[in-house]
Amino acid sequence: MPRWCPAICRDVYQRAATELAAQGRLSAGNLDLLESYIAAVATARRAERSVQRQGSFFLKKGQRPQAHPGIAIAQEARKQARMLASRLALIQESRDANRAASGDFVAADDDEDFGDV
């Protein structure tokens, strides 16, 4: 685990690194993606904590309530984290799609008997 990894997402780093290692995909190239993924998760979690502490809206006298900027920051960081998790095949759908694209899957009709063909 890199020293810069904040405590707020060390659990995510550990799970992701373990998953990548189990898949045999913990390579130098994927480490950069993993670090970007962790940074995005940390940004989202920090922004969410800020919103929890300060509230969802800011009220300024004489103005309409404004959404806390942390809401948009968290949404964008989560979007980035999902994209990176997908590229790293940390999401089951991504693993399934990668297997299908590489031909490493068994289709349901593969069990048919073609002995008479």
PDB file of C-alpha atoms in Angstrom:
ATOM      1  CA  MET A   1       0.000   0.000   0.000  1.00  0.00           C
ATOM      2  CA  PRO A   2       1.459   3.395  -0.917  1.00  0.00           C
ATOM      3  CA  ARG A   3       2.301   5.757   1.939  1.00  0.00           C
ATOM      4  CA  TRP A   4       0.086   8.483   0.500  1.00  0.00           C
ATOM      5  CA  CYS A   5      -3.015   6.263   0.690  1.00  0.00           C
ATOM      6  CA  PRO A   6      -5.352   7.983   3.157  1.00  0.00           C
ATOM      7  CA  ALA A   7      -6.821   5.980   6.002  1.00  0.00           C
ATOM      8  CA  ILE A   8     -10.285   6.800   4.667  1.00  0.00           C
ATOM      9  CA  CYS A   9      -9.813   4.322   1.809  1.00  0.00           C
ATOM     10  CA  ARG A  10      -7.153   1.830   2.889  1.00  0.00           C
ATOM     11  CA  ASP A  11      -9.823  -0.860   3.091  1.00  0.00           C
ATOM     12  CA  VAL A  12     -10.697  -0.237  -0.562  1.00  0.00           C
ATOM     13  CA  TYR A  13      -7.039  -0.387  -1.603  1.00  0.00           C
ATOM     14  CA  GLN A  14      -6.573  -3.669   0.234  1.00  0.00           C
ATOM     15  CA  ARG A  15      -9.688  -5.249  -1.309  1.00  0.00           C
ATOM     16  CA  ALA A  16      -8.846  -4.030  -4.825  1.00  0.00           C
ATOM     17  CA  ALA A  17      -5.188  -5.098  -4.637  1.00  0.00           C
ATOM     18  CA  THR A  18      -6.212  -8.515  -3.312  1.00  0.00           C
ATOM     19  CA  GLU A  19      -8.755  -8.926  -6.121  1.00  0.00           C
ATOM     20  CA  LEU A  20      -6.255  -7.874  -8.803  1.00  0.00           C
ATOM     21  CA  ALA A  21      -3.634 -10.234  -7.373  1.00  0.00           C
ATOM     22  CA  ALA A  22      -6.149 -13.097  -7.370  1.00  0.00           C
ATOM     23  CA  GLN A  23      -6.926 -12.368 -11.030  1.00  0.00           C
ATOM     24  CA  GLY A  24      -3.205 -12.214 -11.844  1.00  0.00           C
ATOM     25  CA  ARG A  25      -3.648  -8.583 -12.947  1.00  0.00           C
ATOM     26  CA  LEU A  26      -1.579  -6.731 -10.344  1.00  0.00           C
ATOM     27  CA  SER A  27       0.896  -5.373 -12.909  1.00  0.00           C
ATOM     28  CA  ALA A  28       2.897  -2.148 -13.043  1.00  0.00           C
ATOM     29  CA  GLY A  29       0.416  -0.689 -15.534  1.00  0.00           C
ATOM     30  CA  ASN A  30      -2.548  -1.541 -13.362  1.00  0.00           C
ATOM     31  CA  LEU A  31      -0.888  -0.054 -10.285  1.00  0.00           C
ATOM     32  CA  ASP A  32      -1.245   3.428 -11.798  1.00  0.00           C
ATOM     33  CA  LEU A  33      -4.918   2.767 -12.482  1.00  0.00           C
ATOM     34  CA  LEU A  34      -5.321   1.368  -8.978  1.00  0.00           C
ATOM     35  CA  GLU A  35      -3.787   4.500  -7.465  1.00  0.00           C
ATOM     36  CA  SER A  36      -6.109   6.692  -9.546  1.00  0.00           C
ATOM     37  CA  TYR A  37      -9.059   4.566  -8.430  1.00  0.00           C
ATOM     38  CA  ILE A  38      -8.064   4.963  -4.781  1.00  0.00           C
ATOM     39  CA  ALA A  39      -7.612   8.730  -5.191  1.00  0.00           C
ATOM     40  CA  ALA A  40     -11.118   8.968  -6.687  1.00  0.00           C
ATOM     41  CA  VAL A  41     -12.597   6.917  -3.830  1.00  0.00           C
ATOM     42  CA  ALA A  42     -10.804   9.105  -1.267  1.00  0.00           C
ATOM     43  CA  THR A  43     -12.085  12.280  -2.940  1.00  0.00           C
ATOM     44  CA  ALA A  44     -15.656  10.957  -2.954  1.00  0.00           C
ATOM     45  CA  ARG A  45     -15.500   9.875   0.691  1.00  0.00           C
ATOM     46  CA  ARG A  46     -13.996  13.175   1.843  1.00  0.00           C
ATOM     47  CA  ALA A  47     -16.612  15.173  -0.056  1.00  0.00           C
ATOM     48  CA  GLU A  48     -19.402  13.033   1.380  1.00  0.00           C
ATOM     49  CA  ARG A  49     -18.088  13.556   4.910  1.00  0.00           C
ATOM     50  CA  SER A  50     -17.961  17.293   4.323  1.00  0.00           C
ATOM     51  CA  VAL A  51     -21.596  17.274   3.197  1.00  0.00           C
ATOM     52  CA  GLN A  52     -22.561  15.181   6.235  1.00  0.00           C
ATOM     53  CA  ARG A  53     -20.840  17.628   8.592  1.00  0.00           C
ATOM     54  CA  GLN A  54     -21.987  20.850   6.955  1.00  0.00           C
ATOM     55  CA  GLY A  55     -25.341  19.856   5.490  1.00  0.00           C
ATOM     56  CA  SER A  56     -26.601  19.482   1.944  1.00  0.00           C
ATOM     57  CA  PHE A  57     -27.372  23.161   1.444  1.00  0.00           C
ATOM     58  CA  PHE A  58     -25.856  26.515   2.221  1.00  0.00           C
ATOM     59  CA  LEU A  59     -28.229  29.242   3.240  1.00  0.00           C
ATOM     60  CA  LYS A  60     -27.160  32.804   2.583  1.00  0.00           C
ATOM     61  CA  LYS A  61     -29.316  35.670   3.743  1.00  0.00           C
ATOM     62  CA  GLY A  62     -31.475  36.975   0.917  1.00  0.00           C
ATOM     63  CA  GLN A  63     -30.538  34.156  -1.473  1.00  0.00           C
ATOM     64  CA  ARG A  64     -31.990  30.832  -2.404  1.00  0.00           C
ATOM     65  CA  PRO A  65     -30.428  27.752  -0.809  1.00  0.00           C
ATOM     66  CA  GLN A  66     -27.409  26.487  -2.714  1.00  0.00           C
ATOM     67  CA  ALA A  67     -26.348  22.863  -2.897  1.00  0.00           C
ATOM     68  CA  HIS A  68     -23.154  22.033  -1.078  1.00  0.00           C
ATOM     69  CA  PRO A  69     -20.321  21.834  -3.667  1.00  0.00           C
ATOM     70  CA  GLY A  70     -19.239  18.560  -2.082  1.00  0.00           C
ATOM     71  CA  ILE A  71     -22.299  16.899  -3.602  1.00  0.00           C
ATOM     72  CA  ALA A  72     -21.073  17.530  -7.158  1.00  0.00           C
ATOM     73  CA  ILE A  73     -17.498  16.669  -6.208  1.00  0.00           C
ATOM     74  CA  ALA A  74     -18.600  13.350  -4.687  1.00  0.00           C
ATOM     75  CA  GLN A  75     -20.760  12.488  -7.702  1.00  0.00           C
ATOM     76  CA  GLU A  76     -17.938  13.180 -10.147  1.00  0.00           C
ATOM     77  CA  ALA A  77     -15.410  11.255  -8.048  1.00  0.00           C
ATOM     78  CA  ARG A  78     -17.763   8.252  -7.776  1.00  0.00           C
ATOM     79  CA  LYS A  79     -18.254   8.344 -11.558  1.00  0.00           C
ATOM     80  CA  GLN A  80     -14.479   8.381 -12.040  1.00  0.00           C
ATOM     81  CA  ALA A  81     -14.048   5.559  -9.509  1.00  0.00           C
ATOM     82  CA  ARG A  82     -16.662   3.412 -11.307  1.00  0.00           C
ATOM     83  CA  MET A  83     -14.937   3.955 -14.638  1.00  0.00           C
ATOM     84  CA  LEU A  84     -11.552   3.007 -13.173  1.00  0.00           C
ATOM     85  CA  ALA A  85     -13.007  -0.008 -11.330  1.00  0.00           C
ATOM     86  CA  SER A  86     -14.463  -1.147 -14.629  1.00  0.00           C
ATOM     87  CA  ARG A  87     -11.117  -0.745 -16.424  1.00  0.00           C
ATOM     88  CA  LEU A  88      -9.467  -2.743 -13.657  1.00  0.00           C
ATOM     89  CA  ALA A  89     -12.206  -5.410 -13.936  1.00  0.00           C
ATOM     90  CA  LEU A  90     -13.086  -4.988 -10.264  1.00  0.00           C
ATOM     91  CA  ILE A  91     -16.772  -5.016 -11.194  1.00  0.00           C
ATOM     92  CA  GLN A  92     -18.359  -8.390 -12.000  1.00  0.00           C
ATOM     93  CA  GLU A  93     -20.001  -7.086 -15.183  1.00  0.00           C
ATOM     94  CA  SER A  94     -16.597  -5.890 -16.413  1.00  0.00           C
ATOM     95  CA  ARG A  95     -15.045  -9.280 -15.728  1.00  0.00           C
ATOM     96  CA  ASP A  96     -17.899 -10.978 -17.584  1.00  0.00           C
ATOM     97  CA  ALA A  97     -17.534  -8.603 -20.545  1.00  0.00           C
ATOM     98  CA  ASN A  98     -13.754  -9.149 -20.628  1.00  0.00           C
ATOM     99  CA  ARG A  99     -14.247 -12.910 -20.623  1.00  0.00           C
ATOM    100  CA  ALA A 100     -16.836 -12.694 -23.401  1.00  0.00           C
ATOM    101  CA  ALA A 101     -14.596 -10.443 -25.501  1.00  0.00           C
ATOM    102  CA  SER A 102     -11.655 -12.811 -25.140  1.00  0.00           C
ATOM    103  CA  GLY A 103     -13.761 -15.872 -25.918  1.00  0.00           C
ATOM    104  CA  ASP A 104     -13.160 -17.273 -22.432  1.00  0.00           C
ATOM    105  CA  PHE A 105     -16.734 -18.297 -21.756  1.00  0.00           C
ATOM    106  CA  VAL A 106     -19.096 -21.181 -22.313  1.00  0.00           C
ATOM    107  CA  ALA A 107     -22.295 -20.424 -24.181  1.00  0.00           C
ATOM    108  CA  ALA A 108     -25.505 -22.134 -23.103  1.00  0.00           C
ATOM    109  CA  ASP A 109     -25.858 -23.951 -26.432  1.00  0.00           C
ATOM    110  CA  ASP A 110     -22.338 -25.419 -26.257  1.00  0.00           C
ATOM    111  CA  ASP A 111     -23.871 -28.458 -24.568  1.00  0.00           C
ATOM    112  CA  GLU A 112     -25.820 -29.456 -27.692  1.00  0.00           C
ATOM    113  CA  ASP A 113     -24.918 -32.708 -29.339  1.00  0.00           C
ATOM    114  CA  PHE A 114     -23.732 -32.128 -32.896  1.00  0.00           C
ATOM    115  CA  GLY A 115     -22.811 -35.758 -33.502  1.00  0.00           C
ATOM    116  CA  ASP A 116     -25.109 -36.047 -36.500  1.00  0.00           C
ATOM    117  CA  VAL A 117     -23.592 -33.056 -38.317  1.00  0.00           C
TER     118      VAL A 117
END
